[in-house]
Short mmCIF file of C-alpha atoms and ligand atoms in Angstrom, two decimals:
data_model
loop_
_atom_site.label_atom_id
_atom_site.label_comp_id
_atom_site.label_asym_id
_atom_site.label_seq_id
_atom_site.Cartn_x
_atom_site.Cartn_y
_atom_site.Cartn_z
CA UNK A 266 0.00 0.00 0.00
CA UNK A 267 1.27 3.45 -0.84
CA UNK A 268 2.04 5.56 2.19
CA UNK A 269 -0.25 8.52 2.50
CA UNK A 270 1.04 11.81 3.77
CA UNK A 271 -1.65 12.97 6.17
CA UNK A 272 -1.93 16.57 7.19
CA UNK A 273 -3.53 17.40 10.50
CA UNK A 274 -4.43 20.96 9.67
CA UNK A 275 -7.89 21.04 11.22
CA UNK A 276 -7.44 20.20 14.84
CA UNK A 277 -10.42 21.24 16.89
CA UNK A 278 -9.72 22.64 20.31
CA UNK A 279 -12.81 23.72 22.12
CA UNK A 280 -11.38 24.52 25.53
CA UNK A 281 -8.95 27.43 25.74
CA UNK A 282 -5.77 27.34 27.79
CA UNK A 283 -7.12 28.25 31.12
CA UNK A 284 -5.84 29.01 34.52
CA UNK A 285 -8.02 28.92 37.58
CA UNK A 286 -5.58 30.80 39.79
CA UNK A 287 -6.21 34.51 39.65
CA UNK A 288 -3.43 36.69 38.36
CA UNK A 289 -3.34 40.37 39.18
CA UNK A 290 -2.46 41.94 35.80
CA UNK A 291 -1.53 39.22 33.32
CA UNK A 292 -0.74 41.50 30.42
CA UNK A 293 1.48 44.07 32.14
CA UNK A 294 5.04 43.47 30.99
CA UNK A 295 7.67 43.49 33.72
CA UNK A 296 10.39 46.10 33.46
CA UNK A 297 13.44 43.91 34.03
CA UNK A 298 14.49 40.88 32.02
CA UNK A 299 14.24 37.58 33.89
CA UNK A 300 17.09 35.30 32.75
CA UNK A 301 16.39 31.56 32.45
CA UNK A 302 19.03 30.95 35.10
CA UNK A 303 20.93 33.30 37.35
CA UNK A 304 23.17 32.95 40.40
CA UNK A 305 22.05 33.88 43.88
CA UNK A 306 24.99 35.73 45.44
CA UNK A 307 24.62 37.27 48.88
CA UNK A 308 26.78 39.53 51.04
CA UNK A 309 28.43 36.32 52.24
CA UNK A 310 29.92 35.60 48.79
CA UNK A 311 30.94 39.26 48.41
CA UNK A 312 32.67 39.29 51.81
CA UNK A 313 34.41 35.97 51.11
CA UNK A 314 35.79 37.01 47.74
CA UNK A 315 36.85 40.41 49.12
CA UNK A 316 38.79 38.67 51.87
CA UNK A 317 40.69 36.59 49.33
CA UNK A 318 41.41 39.66 47.20
CA UNK A 319 42.82 41.41 50.23
CA UNK A 320 44.90 38.37 51.19
CA UNK A 321 47.26 38.76 48.23
CA UNK A 322 46.82 35.15 47.03
CA UNK A 323 44.11 34.87 44.39
CA UNK A 324 45.35 31.91 42.34
CA UNK A 325 44.86 28.28 43.34
CA UNK A 326 45.79 27.87 46.99
CA UNK A 327 44.50 27.18 50.48
CA UNK A 328 40.99 28.39 49.71
CA UNK A 329 40.70 25.96 46.78
CA UNK A 330 41.90 23.07 48.91
CA UNK A 331 39.38 23.98 51.62
CA UNK A 332 36.56 24.15 49.04
CA UNK A 333 37.52 20.74 47.67
CA UNK A 334 37.47 19.24 51.17
CA UNK A 335 34.07 20.79 51.89
CA UNK A 336 32.65 19.56 48.59
CA UNK A 337 33.94 16.04 49.29
CA UNK A 338 32.38 16.11 52.77
CA UNK A 339 29.07 17.44 51.43
CA UNK A 340 28.83 14.81 48.71
CA UNK A 341 30.42 12.11 50.88
CA UNK A 342 33.14 11.09 48.42
CA UNK A 343 36.88 10.63 48.98
CA UNK A 344 38.04 13.18 46.39
CA UNK A 345 36.78 16.27 44.66
CA UNK A 346 39.31 17.89 42.33
CA UNK A 347 38.40 21.33 41.05
CA UNK A 348 39.18 22.47 37.51
CA UNK A 349 38.35 25.54 35.42
CA UNK A 350 35.14 24.11 33.88
CA UNK A 351 32.98 21.03 33.54
CA UNK A 352 34.24 20.82 29.96
CA UNK A 353 37.77 20.32 31.33
CA UNK A 354 36.44 17.87 33.92
CA UNK A 355 34.88 15.78 31.13
CA UNK A 356 38.03 15.93 29.04
CA UNK A 357 40.28 14.85 31.93
CA UNK A 358 37.85 12.10 32.95
CA UNK A 359 37.80 10.64 29.44
CA UNK A 360 41.58 10.88 29.44
CA UNK A 361 41.64 8.85 32.68
CA UNK A 362 39.36 6.29 30.99
CA UNK A 363 42.01 5.86 28.31
CA UNK A 364 39.90 7.30 25.49
CA UNK A 365 41.98 8.01 22.41
CA UNK A 366 41.95 8.23 18.61
CA UNK A 367 39.49 5.87 16.90
CA UNK A 368 37.51 5.11 20.05
CA UNK A 369 33.77 5.69 20.25
CA UNK A 370 32.14 7.52 23.14
CA UNK A 371 28.39 7.18 23.54
CA UNK A 372 26.55 10.27 24.77
CA UNK A 373 23.14 11.90 24.35
CA UNK A 374 22.46 14.33 21.55
CA UNK A 375 20.09 16.22 23.83
CA UNK A 376 22.87 17.96 25.76
CA UNK A 377 25.33 20.82 25.71
CA UNK A 378 28.16 20.41 23.20
CA UNK A 379 30.78 19.84 25.93
CA UNK A 380 29.44 16.33 26.59
CA UNK A 381 30.43 15.33 23.04
CA UNK A 382 33.36 17.67 22.41
CA UNK A 383 35.38 16.15 25.24
CA UNK A 384 35.59 12.96 23.16
CA UNK A 385 36.62 14.83 20.01
CA UNK A 386 39.47 16.61 21.83
CA UNK A 387 40.94 13.14 22.39
CA UNK A 388 40.50 12.02 18.78
CA UNK A 389 37.47 9.85 19.61
CA UNK A 390 34.08 9.85 17.90
CA UNK A 391 30.89 10.78 19.77
CA UNK A 392 28.05 8.35 19.07
CA UNK A 393 24.64 9.71 19.95
CA UNK A 394 22.08 7.69 21.88
CA UNK A 395 18.37 8.48 21.91
CA UNK A 396 16.41 9.52 24.98
CA UNK A 397 13.28 8.57 26.83
CA UNK A 398 10.55 11.22 26.35
CA UNK A 399 9.53 11.34 30.01
CA UNK A 400 13.01 11.76 31.52
CA UNK A 401 14.65 13.41 28.48
CA UNK A 402 17.67 11.20 29.20
CA UNK A 403 19.41 8.20 27.69
CA UNK A 404 18.29 4.78 28.95
CA UNK A 405 20.09 1.44 29.32
CA UNK A 406 18.35 0.33 26.10
CA UNK A 407 19.34 3.35 24.02
CA UNK A 408 22.92 3.01 25.23
CA UNK A 409 22.95 -0.70 24.45
CA UNK A 410 21.80 0.00 20.88
CA UNK A 411 24.94 2.07 20.27
CA UNK A 412 27.58 -0.20 21.85
CA UNK A 413 30.22 -1.54 19.46
CA UNK A 414 33.65 -3.07 19.88
CA UNK A 415 35.06 0.44 19.56
CA UNK A 416 33.08 1.86 22.50
CA UNK A 417 35.51 3.04 25.15
CA UNK A 418 33.26 5.19 27.33
CA UNK A 419 29.71 6.33 27.87
CA UNK A 420 29.02 9.91 28.96
CA UNK A 421 25.65 10.09 30.67
CA UNK A 422 23.99 13.40 31.50
CA UNK A 423 21.79 13.91 34.54
CA UNK A 424 19.52 16.13 32.43
CA UNK A 425 18.00 19.13 34.16
CA UNK A 426 19.00 17.71 37.55
CA UNK A 427 17.24 14.34 37.34
CA UNK A 428 19.66 11.62 38.50
CA UNK A 429 19.87 8.66 36.15
CA UNK A 430 19.74 5.07 37.33
CA UNK A 431 23.46 4.37 37.09
CA UNK A 432 23.12 0.81 38.39
CA UNK A 433 20.74 -0.06 35.54
CA UNK A 434 23.13 1.52 33.02
CA UNK A 435 26.05 -0.40 34.51
CA UNK A 436 24.17 -3.65 33.84
CA UNK A 437 24.35 -3.09 30.07
CA UNK A 438 27.78 -1.48 29.75
CA UNK A 439 30.55 -4.06 29.29
CA UNK A 440 33.46 -4.20 31.74
CA UNK A 441 36.27 -2.04 30.37
CA UNK A 442 33.88 0.62 29.09
CA UNK A 443 33.95 3.59 31.46
CA UNK A 444 30.83 5.42 32.54
CA UNK A 445 31.51 9.12 32.98
CA UNK A 446 28.77 11.21 34.55
CA UNK A 447 28.13 14.68 33.21
CA UNK A 448 26.57 16.24 36.29
CA UNK A 449 26.74 19.84 35.06
CA UNK A 450 23.04 20.16 35.97
CA UNK A 451 23.14 17.90 38.96
CA UNK A 452 25.00 19.36 41.90
CA UNK A 453 22.65 18.47 44.76
CA UNK A 454 20.72 15.80 42.83
CA UNK A 455 20.34 12.50 44.60
CA UNK A 456 20.04 8.90 43.43
CA UNK A 457 17.14 6.71 44.53
CA UNK A 458 19.34 5.41 47.39
CA UNK A 459 19.38 8.98 48.77
CA UNK A 460 23.07 9.58 48.09
CA UNK A 461 24.23 12.57 46.12
CA UNK A 462 25.19 12.38 42.46
CA UNK A 463 28.96 12.05 42.63
CA UNK A 464 28.89 8.95 44.83
CA UNK A 465 28.34 6.24 42.21
CA UNK A 466 32.02 5.38 41.95
CA UNK A 467 32.25 6.75 38.40
CA UNK A 468 34.15 9.92 37.60
CA UNK A 469 31.45 12.58 37.97
CA UNK A 470 31.86 16.02 36.44
CA UNK A 471 30.24 19.14 37.89
CA UNK A 472 29.92 22.68 36.54
CA UNK A 473 30.02 25.83 38.62
CA UNK A 474 29.27 28.05 35.62
CA UNK A 475 27.32 31.31 36.08
CA UNK A 476 23.81 29.85 35.94
CA UNK A 477 24.46 26.57 37.74
CA UNK A 478 22.86 25.52 41.04
CA UNK A 479 26.16 26.17 42.80
CA UNK A 480 27.85 28.99 40.93
CA UNK A 481 31.32 30.45 41.06
CA UNK A 482 31.03 32.29 37.74
CA UNK A 483 33.11 29.64 35.98
CA UNK A 484 34.55 26.40 37.26
CA UNK A 485 34.07 22.69 37.52
CA UNK A 486 35.13 19.63 39.45
CA UNK A 487 35.53 15.87 39.28
CA UNK A 488 34.21 13.78 42.17
CA UNK A 489 35.85 10.37 42.37
CA UNK A 490 37.03 7.50 44.52
CA UNK A 491 40.25 6.45 42.78
CA UNK A 492 43.32 7.91 44.56
CA UNK A 493 45.61 7.54 41.57
CA UNK A 494 43.22 9.24 39.15
CA UNK A 495 42.70 12.04 41.66
CA UNK A 496 46.47 12.64 41.86
CA UNK A 497 46.82 12.53 38.08
CA UNK A 498 44.00 15.03 37.55
CA UNK A 499 45.51 17.31 40.20
CA UNK A 500 48.75 17.26 38.28
CA UNK A 501 47.28 17.49 34.76
CA UNK A 502 45.19 20.55 35.62
CA UNK A 503 48.46 22.39 36.33
CA UNK A 504 50.69 21.60 33.34
CA UNK A 505 51.57 18.12 34.64
CA UNK A 506 53.56 19.49 37.57
CA UNK A 507 53.78 17.21 40.61
CA UNK A 508 52.67 19.89 43.11
CA UNK A 509 50.13 22.66 42.64
CA UNK A 510 51.21 26.30 42.75
CA UNK A 511 50.35 26.78 46.40
CA UNK A 512 52.50 23.87 47.54
CA UNK A 513 55.31 24.79 45.13
CA UNK A 514 55.63 28.23 46.60
CA UNK A 515 55.04 27.40 50.25
CA UNK A 516 56.56 23.96 50.82
CA UNK A 517 59.04 24.10 53.73
CA UNK A 518 61.38 21.37 52.39
CA UNK A 519 60.87 20.84 48.67
CA UNK A 520 62.21 23.20 46.01
CA UNK A 521 61.00 21.97 42.63
CA UNK A 522 63.32 22.74 39.78
CA UNK A 523 63.18 20.30 36.86
CA UNK A 524 60.21 18.19 37.84
CA UNK A 525 58.07 18.32 34.70
CA UNK A 526 57.69 14.77 33.37
CA UNK A 527 54.27 14.83 31.67
CA UNK A 528 52.44 17.15 29.31
CA UNK A 529 49.58 18.69 31.26
CA UNK A 530 47.12 21.52 30.76
CA UNK A 531 46.20 24.87 32.28
CA UNK A 532 42.84 23.94 33.72
CA UNK A 533 43.12 24.93 37.35
CA UNK A 534 40.62 26.64 39.61
CA UNK A 535 41.36 29.80 41.63
CA UNK A 536 40.96 30.92 45.24
CA UNK A 537 38.71 33.78 44.13
CA UNK A 538 36.23 31.23 42.79
CA UNK A 539 36.71 28.91 45.76
CA UNK A 540 35.81 31.71 48.17
CA UNK A 541 32.52 32.20 46.32
CA UNK A 542 32.02 28.44 46.18
CA UNK A 543 32.46 27.95 49.92
CA UNK A 544 29.85 30.61 50.63
CA UNK A 545 27.53 29.09 48.02
CA UNK A 546 27.95 25.64 49.54
CA UNK A 547 27.04 26.95 52.99
CA UNK A 548 23.80 28.34 51.50
CA UNK A 549 23.17 25.48 49.12
CA UNK A 550 20.23 23.79 50.81
CA UNK A 551 18.44 27.10 51.25
CA UNK A 552 18.95 27.85 47.54
CA UNK A 553 17.80 24.35 46.55
CA UNK A 554 14.59 24.91 48.53
CA UNK A 555 13.87 28.06 46.52
CA UNK A 556 14.27 26.18 43.24
CA UNK A 557 11.93 23.51 44.56
CA UNK A 558 9.29 26.12 45.33
CA UNK A 559 9.51 27.63 41.86
CA UNK A 560 9.23 24.19 40.20
CA UNK A 561 6.25 23.30 42.37
CA UNK A 562 4.61 26.61 41.53
CA UNK A 563 5.00 25.99 37.80
CA UNK A 564 3.66 22.44 38.08
CA UNK A 565 0.63 23.62 40.03
CA UNK A 566 -0.05 26.51 37.65
CA UNK A 567 0.61 24.66 34.39
CA UNK A 568 -1.29 21.63 35.63
CA UNK A 569 -4.41 23.74 35.36
CA UNK A 570 -3.91 24.23 31.64
CA UNK A 571 -5.98 22.52 29.02
CA UNK A 572 -4.63 21.26 26.69
CA UNK A 573 -1.66 20.27 28.77
CA UNK A 574 2.00 21.03 28.43
CA UNK A 575 4.31 18.35 29.79
CA UNK A 576 7.31 18.79 32.06
CA UNK A 577 10.18 16.49 32.94
CA UNK A 578 9.27 13.48 35.02
CA UNK A 579 10.28 13.86 38.66
CA UNK A 580 10.92 17.60 38.55
CA UNK A 581 9.13 18.15 41.84
CA UNK A 582 10.55 15.06 43.55
CA UNK A 583 12.83 15.81 46.51
CA UNK A 584 15.84 14.21 44.77
CA UNK A 585 15.70 16.38 41.63
CA UNK A 586 18.07 19.38 41.64
CA UNK A 587 15.81 21.46 39.36
CA UNK A 588 18.58 23.08 37.38
CA UNK A 589 16.22 23.40 34.42
CA UNK A 590 12.47 23.58 34.16
CA UNK A 591 11.77 22.28 30.69
CA UNK A 592 8.33 21.91 29.14
CA UNK A 593 7.08 20.26 26.01
CA UNK A 594 4.42 22.11 24.01
CA UNK A 595 1.37 20.41 22.49
CA UNK A 596 2.40 21.68 19.05
CA UNK A 597 -0.41 19.83 17.29
CA UNK A 598 -2.81 22.16 19.09
CA UNK A 599 -0.94 25.39 18.42
CA UNK A 600 -0.78 27.57 15.34
CA UNK A 601 2.70 28.81 16.31
CA UNK A 602 5.99 26.97 16.59
CA UNK A 603 8.12 26.44 19.68
CA UNK A 604 10.42 29.25 18.47
CA UNK A 605 7.43 31.59 18.18
CA UNK A 606 6.56 30.88 21.80
CA UNK A 607 10.17 31.39 22.98
CA UNK A 608 10.37 34.74 21.19
CA UNK A 609 6.98 35.81 22.52
CA UNK A 610 8.17 35.04 26.04
CA UNK A 611 11.34 37.05 25.46
CA UNK A 612 9.25 39.96 24.19
CA UNK A 613 7.60 39.88 27.61
CA UNK A 614 10.98 40.02 29.36
CA UNK A 615 11.06 36.33 30.16
CA UNK A 616 14.36 34.65 29.33
CA UNK A 617 12.99 31.46 27.83
CA UNK A 618 15.66 29.15 26.41
CA UNK A 619 16.04 25.98 24.37
CA UNK A 620 17.64 22.91 25.94
CA UNK A 621 18.77 21.70 23.57
CA UNK A 622 19.23 22.06 19.85
CA UNK A 623 20.22 18.40 19.39
CA UNK A 624 23.87 17.78 18.59
CA UNK A 625 23.29 15.02 16.01
CA UNK A 626 21.89 17.61 13.59
CA UNK A 627 24.82 20.02 13.89
CA UNK A 628 27.33 20.15 11.03
CA UNK A 629 30.24 19.68 13.45
CA UNK A 630 29.00 16.20 14.27
CA UNK A 631 27.21 14.97 11.16
CA UNK A 632 29.10 16.91 8.45
CA UNK A 633 27.41 16.40 5.10
CA UNK A 634 25.99 13.06 6.21
CA UNK A 635 22.41 12.29 7.05
CA UNK A 636 22.02 12.74 10.83
CA UNK A 637 21.49 9.48 12.69
CA UNK A 638 17.89 8.55 13.46
CA UNK A 639 17.04 9.64 16.99
CA UNK A 640 13.25 9.90 16.85
CA UNK A 641 12.59 10.73 20.49
CA UNK A 642 15.33 13.33 20.66
CA UNK A 643 13.92 14.98 17.53
CA UNK A 644 10.36 14.88 18.82
CA UNK A 645 11.26 16.44 22.15
CA UNK A 646 13.72 18.98 20.84
CA UNK A 647 11.25 20.49 18.37
CA UNK A 648 8.64 21.13 21.02
CA UNK A 649 10.70 21.88 24.14
CA UNK A 650 11.46 25.14 25.82
CA UNK A 651 12.92 26.12 29.17
CA UNK A 652 11.17 28.46 31.57
CA UNK A 653 13.29 30.49 34.00
CA UNK A 654 14.23 28.85 37.27
CA UNK A 655 16.80 29.95 39.82
CA UNK A 656 17.34 30.46 43.52
CA UNK A 657 17.16 34.19 42.84
CA UNK A 658 13.55 34.03 41.63
CA UNK A 659 10.55 34.80 43.78
CA UNK A 660 7.15 33.18 43.56
CA UNK A 661 5.92 36.48 42.16
CA UNK A 662 8.37 35.99 39.28
CA UNK A 663 7.11 32.43 38.81
CA UNK A 664 3.54 33.65 38.77
CA UNK A 665 4.41 36.26 36.15
CA UNK A 666 6.08 33.60 33.97
CA UNK A 667 3.20 31.14 34.31
CA UNK A 668 0.59 33.81 33.56
CA UNK A 669 2.38 35.15 30.50
CA UNK A 670 3.16 31.68 29.22
CA UNK A 671 -0.49 30.69 29.37
CA UNK A 672 -1.62 33.89 27.75
CA UNK A 673 0.87 33.35 24.89
CA UNK A 674 -0.26 29.76 24.37
CA UNK A 675 -3.85 30.89 24.42
CA UNK A 676 -3.02 33.33 21.62
CA UNK A 677 -1.57 30.50 19.54
CA UNK A 678 -4.41 28.10 20.27
CA UNK A 679 -5.81 26.55 17.11
CA UNK A 680 -9.44 27.38 16.61
CA UNK A 681 -12.11 25.23 15.11
CA UNK A 682 -11.87 25.11 11.35
C1 PLP B 701 25.15 19.13 30.25
C2 PLP B 701 26.34 20.04 30.30
N1 PLP B 701 27.56 19.50 30.26
C3 PLP B 701 28.67 20.27 30.31
C4 PLP B 701 28.59 21.64 30.40
C5 PLP B 701 29.84 22.46 30.41
O1 PLP B 701 30.00 23.15 31.61
P1 PLP B 701 31.11 24.28 31.72
O2 PLP B 701 30.54 25.53 31.16
O3 PLP B 701 31.40 24.38 33.19
O4 PLP B 701 32.29 23.80 30.96
C6 PLP B 701 27.34 22.25 30.45
C7 PLP B 701 27.22 23.69 30.53
O5 PLP B 701 26.20 24.29 30.62
C8 PLP B 701 26.17 21.43 30.40
O6 PLP B 701 24.94 21.96 30.42
#
């Protein structure tokens, strides 16, 4: 039988997008722009960074070491090694896993480019796995589909702050293939056993970038158990030198002269960032609670909408870190596209974003070739947008976003025809 191309142009929607909750003035546009993510810095961070500036030592030193110890204690892991970004953390972790030219590294396409680029830096090839539409994350099955004899590592992403089931993934990944966790969204996320992401035993990479749940402007870290890897990463982040700058300049007995044996990188953290990080960590649970309130507010408000938008599974569960609040639009019921909705939100001073434009369709990864078939990634990525969420937001902000979002969708609602 010949396939018929059906066009669903006449969708009938009788009930408008509606919201029961009363909003004071839904159409008044706020004066300031609300970014999709922003840090929450208090006087504590300002005082801490000022103290380090006044101390005369702003590079990597005692403050960085103290931050690493506090992070390790918070997460309950033996080692946390800070670096200048999560991108560097991913690169160094894949290096530890022995990834090199010709190897394949499985990762999602629905992620930031760093998750895949880290493999390319090492001469390896990223191989994209599809996602599950409820969690927006790779699954044991989608990983299994992409395993070959060349697979050397799997980079999994705890998307939006939802911790993946690492044990289930481990069941399908052969021994000798490393699992590296991209936890850029997941500082403070917990696994079903209640332990923080970072404690699985895999090398777990965090980001402290400007909009992250724990922010130091820029920065990243690897949480790990292996003593030898921890020492190697400590050395590689500082050119391959055996001791970091602080110890080199302050050690009472050792004067290092010609001690460079390995080629390393310049990927270290600084005490300025660590001072901010220590203050952020001390306020982390309070900030996480604010994110939880915003997510709950959105779910309550958007849950009243007909027809429904969908949000990520588990985003109001206690173990979710709520780095992103991502929704999927019922495009079949709208006359506008996802991009129309994003731009309409921006016109109302709401920093809506797109997480993500899928990597498998980008020329860097597919070149002139047909992109691989990732049907669920494509379906989600065409209809997804991110509403603002941060520990800086108030519930009044959340109410403004929810009200404007509904009013925009109502404007794009398909009418009977
Ligand atoms: C999933 C994911 N991985 C990695 C990164 C890279 O983090 P960084 O900017 O610290 O290098 C990001 C950044 O947003 C991210 O979202």
